[in-house]
Tab-separated table of C-alpha atoms in Angstrom:
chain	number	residue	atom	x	y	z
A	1	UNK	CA	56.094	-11.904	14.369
A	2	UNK	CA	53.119	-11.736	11.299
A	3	UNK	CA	52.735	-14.894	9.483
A	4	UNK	CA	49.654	-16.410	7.919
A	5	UNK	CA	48.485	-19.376	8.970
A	6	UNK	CA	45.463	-21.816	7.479
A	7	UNK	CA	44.317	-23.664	10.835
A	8	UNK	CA	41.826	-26.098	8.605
A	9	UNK	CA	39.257	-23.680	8.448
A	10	UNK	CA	39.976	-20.325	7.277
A	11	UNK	CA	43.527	-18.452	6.845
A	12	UNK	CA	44.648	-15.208	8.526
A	13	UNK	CA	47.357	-12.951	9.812
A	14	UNK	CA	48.483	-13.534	12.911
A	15	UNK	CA	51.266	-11.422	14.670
A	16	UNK	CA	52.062	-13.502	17.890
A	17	UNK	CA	54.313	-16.664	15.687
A	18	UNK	CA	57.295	-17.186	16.475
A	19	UNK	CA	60.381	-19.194	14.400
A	20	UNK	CA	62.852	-21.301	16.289
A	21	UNK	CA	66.794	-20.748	15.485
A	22	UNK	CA	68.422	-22.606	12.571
A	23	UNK	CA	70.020	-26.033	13.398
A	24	UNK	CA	73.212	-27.390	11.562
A	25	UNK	CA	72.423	-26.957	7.715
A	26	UNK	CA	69.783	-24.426	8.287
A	27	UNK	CA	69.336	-20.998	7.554
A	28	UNK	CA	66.894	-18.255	9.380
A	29	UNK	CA	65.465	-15.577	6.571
A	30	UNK	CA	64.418	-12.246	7.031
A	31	UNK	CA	61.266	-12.500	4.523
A	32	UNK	CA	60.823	-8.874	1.814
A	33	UNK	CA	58.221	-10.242	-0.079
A	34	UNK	CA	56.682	-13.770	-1.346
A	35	UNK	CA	54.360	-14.004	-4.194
A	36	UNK	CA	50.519	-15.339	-3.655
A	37	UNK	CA	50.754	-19.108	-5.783
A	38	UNK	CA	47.911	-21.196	-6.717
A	39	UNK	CA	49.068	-23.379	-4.624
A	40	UNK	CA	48.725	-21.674	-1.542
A	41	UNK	CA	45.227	-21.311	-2.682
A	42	UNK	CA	45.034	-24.982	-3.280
A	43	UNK	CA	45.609	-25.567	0.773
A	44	UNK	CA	42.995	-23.273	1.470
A	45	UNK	CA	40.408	-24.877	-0.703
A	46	UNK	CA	41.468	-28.529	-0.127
A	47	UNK	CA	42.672	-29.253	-3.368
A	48	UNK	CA	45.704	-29.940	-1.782
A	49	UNK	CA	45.779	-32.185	1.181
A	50	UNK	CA	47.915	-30.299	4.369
A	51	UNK	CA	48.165	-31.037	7.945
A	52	UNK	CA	47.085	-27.970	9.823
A	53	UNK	CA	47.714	-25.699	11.492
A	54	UNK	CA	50.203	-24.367	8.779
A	55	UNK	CA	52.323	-21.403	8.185
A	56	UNK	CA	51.323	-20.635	4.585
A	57	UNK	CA	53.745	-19.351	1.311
A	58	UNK	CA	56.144	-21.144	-0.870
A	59	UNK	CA	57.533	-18.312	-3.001
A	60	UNK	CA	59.653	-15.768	-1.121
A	61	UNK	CA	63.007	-14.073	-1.392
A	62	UNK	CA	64.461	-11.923	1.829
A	63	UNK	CA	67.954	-11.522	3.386
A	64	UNK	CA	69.619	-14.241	5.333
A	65	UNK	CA	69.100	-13.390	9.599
A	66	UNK	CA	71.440	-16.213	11.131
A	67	UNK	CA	73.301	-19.414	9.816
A	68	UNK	CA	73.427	-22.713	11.495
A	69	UNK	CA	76.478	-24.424	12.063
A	70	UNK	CA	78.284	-25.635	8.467
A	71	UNK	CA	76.426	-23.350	6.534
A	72	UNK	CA	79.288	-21.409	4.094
A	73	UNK	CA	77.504	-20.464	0.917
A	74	UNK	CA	75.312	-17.507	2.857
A	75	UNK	CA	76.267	-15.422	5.378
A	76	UNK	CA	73.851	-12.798	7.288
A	77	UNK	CA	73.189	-10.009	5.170
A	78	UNK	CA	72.770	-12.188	1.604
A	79	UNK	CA	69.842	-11.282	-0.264
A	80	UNK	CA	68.183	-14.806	-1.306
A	81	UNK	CA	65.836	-16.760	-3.169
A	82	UNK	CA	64.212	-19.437	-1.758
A	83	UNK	CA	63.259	-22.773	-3.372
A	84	UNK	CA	60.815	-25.564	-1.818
A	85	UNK	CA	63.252	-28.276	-2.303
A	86	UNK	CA	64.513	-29.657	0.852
A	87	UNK	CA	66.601	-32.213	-1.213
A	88	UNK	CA	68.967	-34.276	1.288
A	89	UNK	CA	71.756	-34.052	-1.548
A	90	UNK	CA	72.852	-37.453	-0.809
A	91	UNK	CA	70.544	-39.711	-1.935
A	92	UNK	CA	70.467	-41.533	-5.513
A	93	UNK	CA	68.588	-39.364	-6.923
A	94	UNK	CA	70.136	-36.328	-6.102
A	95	UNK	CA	73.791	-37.807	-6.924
A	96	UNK	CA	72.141	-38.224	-10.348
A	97	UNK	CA	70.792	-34.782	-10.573
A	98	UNK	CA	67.376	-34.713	-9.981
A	99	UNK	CA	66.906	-32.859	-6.634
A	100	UNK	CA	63.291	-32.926	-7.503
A	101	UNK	CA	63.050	-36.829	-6.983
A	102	UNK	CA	64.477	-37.040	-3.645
A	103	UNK	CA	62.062	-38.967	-1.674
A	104	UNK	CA	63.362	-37.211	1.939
A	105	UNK	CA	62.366	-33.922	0.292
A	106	UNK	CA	58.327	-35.101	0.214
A	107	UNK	CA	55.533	-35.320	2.716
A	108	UNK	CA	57.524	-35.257	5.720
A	109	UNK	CA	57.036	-31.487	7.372
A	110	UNK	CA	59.058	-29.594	9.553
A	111	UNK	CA	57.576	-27.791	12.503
A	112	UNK	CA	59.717	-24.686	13.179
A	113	UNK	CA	56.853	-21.962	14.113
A	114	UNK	CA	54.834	-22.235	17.111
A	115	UNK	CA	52.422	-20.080	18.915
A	116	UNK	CA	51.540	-19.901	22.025
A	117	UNK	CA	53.892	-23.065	22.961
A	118	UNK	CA	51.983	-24.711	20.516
A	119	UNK	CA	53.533	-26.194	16.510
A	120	UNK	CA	52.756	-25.161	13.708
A	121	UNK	CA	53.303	-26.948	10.218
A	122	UNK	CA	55.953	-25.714	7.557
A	123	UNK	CA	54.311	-25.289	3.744
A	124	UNK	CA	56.506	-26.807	1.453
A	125	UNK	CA	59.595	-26.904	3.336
A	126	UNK	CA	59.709	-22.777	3.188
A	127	UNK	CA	56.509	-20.936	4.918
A	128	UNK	CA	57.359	-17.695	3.030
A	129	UNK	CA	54.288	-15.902	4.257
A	130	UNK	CA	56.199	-15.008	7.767
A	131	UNK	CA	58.514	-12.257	8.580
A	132	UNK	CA	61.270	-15.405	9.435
A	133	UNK	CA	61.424	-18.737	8.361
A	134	UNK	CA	63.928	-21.645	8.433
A	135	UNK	CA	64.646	-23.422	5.849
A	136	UNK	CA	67.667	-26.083	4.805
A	137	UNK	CA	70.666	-24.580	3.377
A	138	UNK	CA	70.333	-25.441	0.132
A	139	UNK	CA	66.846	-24.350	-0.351
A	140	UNK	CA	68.626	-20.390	0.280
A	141	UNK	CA	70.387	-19.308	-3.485
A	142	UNK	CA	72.733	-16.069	-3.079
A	143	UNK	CA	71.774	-13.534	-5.756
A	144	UNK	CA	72.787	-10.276	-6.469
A	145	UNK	CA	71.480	-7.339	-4.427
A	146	UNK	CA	70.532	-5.133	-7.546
A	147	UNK	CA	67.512	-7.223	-8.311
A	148	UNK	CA	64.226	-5.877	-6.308
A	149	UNK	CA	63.231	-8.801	-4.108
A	150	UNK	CA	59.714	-8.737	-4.419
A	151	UNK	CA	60.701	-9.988	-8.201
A	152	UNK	CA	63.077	-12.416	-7.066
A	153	UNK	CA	60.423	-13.961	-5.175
A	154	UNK	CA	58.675	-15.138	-7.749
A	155	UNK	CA	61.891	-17.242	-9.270
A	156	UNK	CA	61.461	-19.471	-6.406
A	157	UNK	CA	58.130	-21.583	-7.658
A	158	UNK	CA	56.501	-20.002	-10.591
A	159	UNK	CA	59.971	-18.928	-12.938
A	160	UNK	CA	61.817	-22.370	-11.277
A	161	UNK	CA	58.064	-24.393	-12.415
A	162	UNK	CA	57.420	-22.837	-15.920
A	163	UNK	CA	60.629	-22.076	-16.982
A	164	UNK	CA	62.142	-25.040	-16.327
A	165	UNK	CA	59.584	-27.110	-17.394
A	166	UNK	CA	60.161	-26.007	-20.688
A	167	UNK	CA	63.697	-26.010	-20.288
A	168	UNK	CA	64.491	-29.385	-18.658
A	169	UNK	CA	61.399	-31.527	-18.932
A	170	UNK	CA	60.048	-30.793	-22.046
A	171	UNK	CA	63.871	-29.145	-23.774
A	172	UNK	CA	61.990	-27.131	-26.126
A	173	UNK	CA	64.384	-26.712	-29.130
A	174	UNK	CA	64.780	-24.029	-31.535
A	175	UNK	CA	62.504	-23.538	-34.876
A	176	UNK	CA	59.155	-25.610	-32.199
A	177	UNK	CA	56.027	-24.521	-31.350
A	178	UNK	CA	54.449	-24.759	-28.394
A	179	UNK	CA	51.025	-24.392	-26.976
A	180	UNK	CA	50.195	-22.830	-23.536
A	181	UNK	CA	47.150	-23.920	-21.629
A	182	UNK	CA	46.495	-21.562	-18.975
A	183	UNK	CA	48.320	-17.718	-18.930
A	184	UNK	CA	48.544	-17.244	-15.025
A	185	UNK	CA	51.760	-17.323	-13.000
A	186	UNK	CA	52.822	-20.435	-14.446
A	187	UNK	CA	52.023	-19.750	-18.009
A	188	UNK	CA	53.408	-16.783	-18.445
A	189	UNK	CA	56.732	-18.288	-17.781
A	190	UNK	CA	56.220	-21.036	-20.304
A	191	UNK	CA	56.118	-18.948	-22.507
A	192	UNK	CA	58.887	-17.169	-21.962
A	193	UNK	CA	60.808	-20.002	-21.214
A	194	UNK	CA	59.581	-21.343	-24.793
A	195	UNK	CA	60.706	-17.771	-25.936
A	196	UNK	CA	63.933	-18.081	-24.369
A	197	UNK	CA	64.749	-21.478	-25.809
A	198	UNK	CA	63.520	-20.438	-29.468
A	199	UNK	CA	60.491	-21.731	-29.931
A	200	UNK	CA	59.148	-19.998	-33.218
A	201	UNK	CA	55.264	-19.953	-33.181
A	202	UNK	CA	53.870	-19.895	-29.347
A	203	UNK	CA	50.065	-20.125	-29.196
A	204	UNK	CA	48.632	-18.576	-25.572
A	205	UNK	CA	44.982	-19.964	-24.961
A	206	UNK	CA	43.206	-18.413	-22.464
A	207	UNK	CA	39.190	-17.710	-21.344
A	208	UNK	CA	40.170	-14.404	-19.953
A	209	UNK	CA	40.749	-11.993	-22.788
A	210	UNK	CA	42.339	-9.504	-20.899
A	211	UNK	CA	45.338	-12.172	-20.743
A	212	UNK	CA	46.465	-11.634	-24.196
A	213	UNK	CA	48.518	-8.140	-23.885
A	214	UNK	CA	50.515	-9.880	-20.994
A	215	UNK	CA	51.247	-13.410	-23.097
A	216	UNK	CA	52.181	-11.697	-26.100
A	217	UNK	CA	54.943	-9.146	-23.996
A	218	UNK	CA	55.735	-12.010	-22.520
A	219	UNK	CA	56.441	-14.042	-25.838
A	220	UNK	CA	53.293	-15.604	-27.257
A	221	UNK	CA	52.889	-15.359	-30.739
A	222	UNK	CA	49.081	-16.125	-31.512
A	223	UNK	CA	46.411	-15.577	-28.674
A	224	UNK	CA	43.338	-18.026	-28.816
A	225	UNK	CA	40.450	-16.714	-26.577
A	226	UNK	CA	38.554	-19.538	-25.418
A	227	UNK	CA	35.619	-17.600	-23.944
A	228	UNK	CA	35.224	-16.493	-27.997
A	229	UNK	CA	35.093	-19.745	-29.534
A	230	UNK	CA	33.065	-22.670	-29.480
A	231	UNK	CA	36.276	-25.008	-30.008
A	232	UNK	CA	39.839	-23.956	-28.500
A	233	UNK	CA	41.638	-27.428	-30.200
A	234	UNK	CA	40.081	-26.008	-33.774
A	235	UNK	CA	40.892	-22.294	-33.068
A	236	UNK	CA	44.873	-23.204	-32.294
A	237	UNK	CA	45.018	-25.549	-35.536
A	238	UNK	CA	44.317	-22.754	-37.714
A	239	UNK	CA	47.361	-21.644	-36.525
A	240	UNK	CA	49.260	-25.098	-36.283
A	241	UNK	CA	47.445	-27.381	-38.396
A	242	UNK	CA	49.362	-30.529	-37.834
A	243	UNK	CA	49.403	-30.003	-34.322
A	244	UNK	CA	51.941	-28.501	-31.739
A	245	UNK	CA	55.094	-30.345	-30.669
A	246	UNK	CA	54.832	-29.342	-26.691
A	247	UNK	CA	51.134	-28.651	-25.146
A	248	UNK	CA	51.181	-27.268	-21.804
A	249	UNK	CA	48.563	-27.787	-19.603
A	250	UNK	CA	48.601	-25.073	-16.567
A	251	UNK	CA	45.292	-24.635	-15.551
A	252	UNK	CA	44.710	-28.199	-13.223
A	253	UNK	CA	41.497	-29.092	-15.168
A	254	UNK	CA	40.487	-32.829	-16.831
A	255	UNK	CA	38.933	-31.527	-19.963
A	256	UNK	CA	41.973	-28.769	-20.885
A	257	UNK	CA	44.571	-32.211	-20.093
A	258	UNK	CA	42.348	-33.871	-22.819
A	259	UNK	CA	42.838	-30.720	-25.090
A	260	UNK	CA	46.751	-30.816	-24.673
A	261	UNK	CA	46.469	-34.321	-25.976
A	262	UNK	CA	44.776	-33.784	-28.338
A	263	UNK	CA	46.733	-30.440	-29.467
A	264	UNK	CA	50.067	-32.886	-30.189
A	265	UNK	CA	51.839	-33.292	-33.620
A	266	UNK	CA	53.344	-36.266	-34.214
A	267	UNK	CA	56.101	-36.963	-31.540
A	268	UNK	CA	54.566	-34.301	-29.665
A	269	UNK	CA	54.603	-33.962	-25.439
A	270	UNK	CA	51.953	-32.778	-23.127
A	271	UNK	CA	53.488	-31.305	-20.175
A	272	UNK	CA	50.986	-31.255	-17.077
A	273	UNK	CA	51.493	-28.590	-14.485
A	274	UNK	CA	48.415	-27.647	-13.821
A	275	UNK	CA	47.245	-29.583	-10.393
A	276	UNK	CA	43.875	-30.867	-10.460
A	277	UNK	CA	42.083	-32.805	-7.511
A	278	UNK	CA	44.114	-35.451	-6.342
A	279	UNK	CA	41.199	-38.400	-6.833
A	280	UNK	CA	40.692	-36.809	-10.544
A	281	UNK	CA	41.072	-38.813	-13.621
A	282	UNK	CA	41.695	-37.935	-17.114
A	283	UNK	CA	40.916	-39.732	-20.490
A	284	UNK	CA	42.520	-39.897	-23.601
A	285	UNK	CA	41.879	-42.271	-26.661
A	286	UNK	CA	45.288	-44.448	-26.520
A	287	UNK	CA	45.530	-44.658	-30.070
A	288	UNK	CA	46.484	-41.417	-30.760
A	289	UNK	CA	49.465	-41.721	-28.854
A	290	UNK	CA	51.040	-44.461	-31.041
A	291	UNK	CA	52.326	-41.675	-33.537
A	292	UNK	CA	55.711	-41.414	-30.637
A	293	UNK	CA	53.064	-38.707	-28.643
A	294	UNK	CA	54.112	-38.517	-24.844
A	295	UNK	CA	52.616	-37.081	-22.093
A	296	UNK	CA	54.640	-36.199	-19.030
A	297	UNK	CA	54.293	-34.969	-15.839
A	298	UNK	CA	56.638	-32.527	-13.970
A	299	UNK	CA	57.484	-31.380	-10.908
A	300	UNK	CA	58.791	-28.076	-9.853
A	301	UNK	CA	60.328	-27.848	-13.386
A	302	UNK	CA	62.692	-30.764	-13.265
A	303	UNK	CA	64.548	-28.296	-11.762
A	304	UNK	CA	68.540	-28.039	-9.820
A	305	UNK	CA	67.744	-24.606	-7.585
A	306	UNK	CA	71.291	-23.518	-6.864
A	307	UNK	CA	71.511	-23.717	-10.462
A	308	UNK	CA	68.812	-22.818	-11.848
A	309	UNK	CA	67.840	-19.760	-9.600
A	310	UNK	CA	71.316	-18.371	-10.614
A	311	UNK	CA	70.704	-18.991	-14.085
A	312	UNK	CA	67.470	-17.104	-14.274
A	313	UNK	CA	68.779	-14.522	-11.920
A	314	UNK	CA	71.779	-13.626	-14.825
A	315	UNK	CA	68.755	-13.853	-17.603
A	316	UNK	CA	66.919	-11.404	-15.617
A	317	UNK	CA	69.749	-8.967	-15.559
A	318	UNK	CA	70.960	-8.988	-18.989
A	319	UNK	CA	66.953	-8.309	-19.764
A	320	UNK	CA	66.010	-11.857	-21.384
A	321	UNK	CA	63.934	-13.254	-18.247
A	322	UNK	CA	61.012	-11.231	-17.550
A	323	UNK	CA	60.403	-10.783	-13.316
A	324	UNK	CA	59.011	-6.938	-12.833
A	325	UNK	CA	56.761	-7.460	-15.535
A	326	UNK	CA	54.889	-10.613	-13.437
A	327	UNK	CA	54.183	-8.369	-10.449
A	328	UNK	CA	51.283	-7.172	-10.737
A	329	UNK	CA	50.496	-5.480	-7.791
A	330	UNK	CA	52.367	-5.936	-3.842
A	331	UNK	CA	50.507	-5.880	-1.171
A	332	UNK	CA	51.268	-5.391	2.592
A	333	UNK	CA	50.858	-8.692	4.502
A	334	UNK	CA	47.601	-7.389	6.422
A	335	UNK	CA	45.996	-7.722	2.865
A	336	UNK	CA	46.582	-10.874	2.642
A	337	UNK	CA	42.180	-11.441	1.792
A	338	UNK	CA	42.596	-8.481	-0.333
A	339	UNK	CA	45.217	-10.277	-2.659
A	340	UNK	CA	43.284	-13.879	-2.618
A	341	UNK	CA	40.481	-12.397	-3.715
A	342	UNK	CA	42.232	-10.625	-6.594
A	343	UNK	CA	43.711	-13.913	-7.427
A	344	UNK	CA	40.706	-15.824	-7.761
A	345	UNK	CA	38.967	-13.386	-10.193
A	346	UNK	CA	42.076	-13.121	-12.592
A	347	UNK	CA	42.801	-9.625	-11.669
A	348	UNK	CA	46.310	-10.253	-11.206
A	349	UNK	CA	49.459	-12.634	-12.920
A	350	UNK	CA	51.146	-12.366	-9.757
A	351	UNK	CA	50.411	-10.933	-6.545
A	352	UNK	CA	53.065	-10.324	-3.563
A	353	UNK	CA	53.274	-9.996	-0.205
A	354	UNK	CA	55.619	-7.536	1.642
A	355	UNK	CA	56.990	-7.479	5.074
């Protein structure tokens, strides 16, 4: 079968992988389409550390192949979204909630694909950039068949990571504002998530002009370009003079972590989910955190998948979530180059690959 696969060196599209059957409390996924994240990007380029050779993706919806034994929730022929969160659902952590904490769901990667006799690594506990992957039962969410898949790919990291962020790390409240750093993947869906949770004045801030017609559909209310101005903090507090009461940073850069900061009101947050080297360091002068200022981090949006996916999947079809709107353009997995490429120069919000 195709898959892409980063050996340590360079990525490409291989067609002789192959997937082993799903174990007890596994299921085996016919991958439609998975949508091109920074973060695969971020394997490829080092940022983020990864044992290779690895089957690359993280964000991928398809129908369900085969079920391991005590597997009830999906049967073959479910249409799915898949998360990254290989949460063990028994730990304390996940008793309490917060799937996103369990330590058996981190740095500890499966090896399902092979080639040649040979393993290869899982990305992220999903590997979405294969025709089949396995993955743990509850990293498969049910959702209805009338929603195109190659949009509900993209619930699966960027709409789970943005929109929950706002939603359940930061709880944006009605009659806020909120500043977004960064208007890529992740961006966009702050600020819709800050749209959906009634955030009145959302300020977009972006060096790529051609950014602002999709944050504004998507539910930014002011547009800062920071290619047109010599300083972004001044620009968005002519719009919110006493500051904003969530920043969020989504770009994965020191100075624009410093600039959320330094964006805060009074009780204000700073949400990071932007991912910068991990040996960076950012500064901030302490004292201007002693007015209750916070800054947090946040990981895959706080989020509960089985939840959450069917949340957004309902928002989506009553026409409050926005998922068509994100693609920007599919492409077939053999363009796989073609769609990094547009990536890197901003050309798209959201690329996806089809199978």
């Amino acid at each position: 079968m195709r898959g892409v696969v980063f050996d340590g060196k360079q990525a490409q599209v291989l067609d002789d992988l192959e997937v082993r059957d799903p174990g007890p409390g596994e299921v085996r996924v016919s991958i439609a389409a998975a949508g091109l994240c920074h973060s695969d990007l971020s394997v490829i380029d080092g940022t983020i550390p990864f044992p290779a050779p690895v089957v690359l993706g993280h964000e991928g919806a398809g129908v369900v192949e085969s079920v391991g034994a005590g597997v009830t929730h999906v049967a073959p022929g479910d249409h799915v979204s898949l998360s990254t969160l290989a949460n063990c659902g028994t730990c304390a952590e996940c008793d309490r909630g917060r799937p996103t904490m369990c330590r058996k769901a981190i740095g500890m990667p499966g090896q399902p694909f092979s080639r040649g006799g040979q393993p290869l690594f899982q990305f992220a506990s999903n590997s979405a950039f294969a025709e089949q992957t396995v993955v743990k039962a509850v990293q498969a969410v049910k959702i209805p068949e009338d929603i195109p898949l190659t949009s509900a790919a993209l619930i699966g990291c960027g709409v789970l990571t943005g929109v929950g962020a706002v939603l359940n790390r930061a709880r944006v409240d009605r009659g806020e504002s909120v500043v977004v750093i960064g208007t890529g993947g992740i961006g966009l869906n702050v600020i819709q998530g800050a749209r959906i949770a009634g955030a009145t004045k959302i300020v977009a801030v972006d060096a790529n002009p051609a950014k602002e017609a999709p944050a504004r559909e998507f539910g930014a209310t002011h547009f800062v370009d920071a290619s047109a101005v010599e300083d972004a903090v001044a620009a968005v507090r002519e719009v919110l003079p006493t500051g904003a009461d969530h920043a969020f940073e989504c770009v994965g850069h020191t100075r624009l972590i410093r600039q959320a900061i330094d964006l805060l009101d009074r009780h204000g947050q700073a949400v990071l989910l932007g991912v910068p080297g991990f040996a960076e360091e950012a500064s901030f002068q302490v004292s201007s955190l002693y007015l209750d200022k916070s800054i947090l981090g946040c990981r895959y949006g706080s989020s509960r998948p089985q939840r959450d996916i069917a949340l957004y999947a309902e928002l989506y079809r009553e026409g409050r979530l926005l998922l068509d709107e994100l693609v920007t353009r599919t492409y077939p997995v053999e363009d796989f180059a073609k769609a990094v490429d547009d990536a890197h120069a901003g050309r798209v919000a959201r690329g996806v690959l089809v199978f």
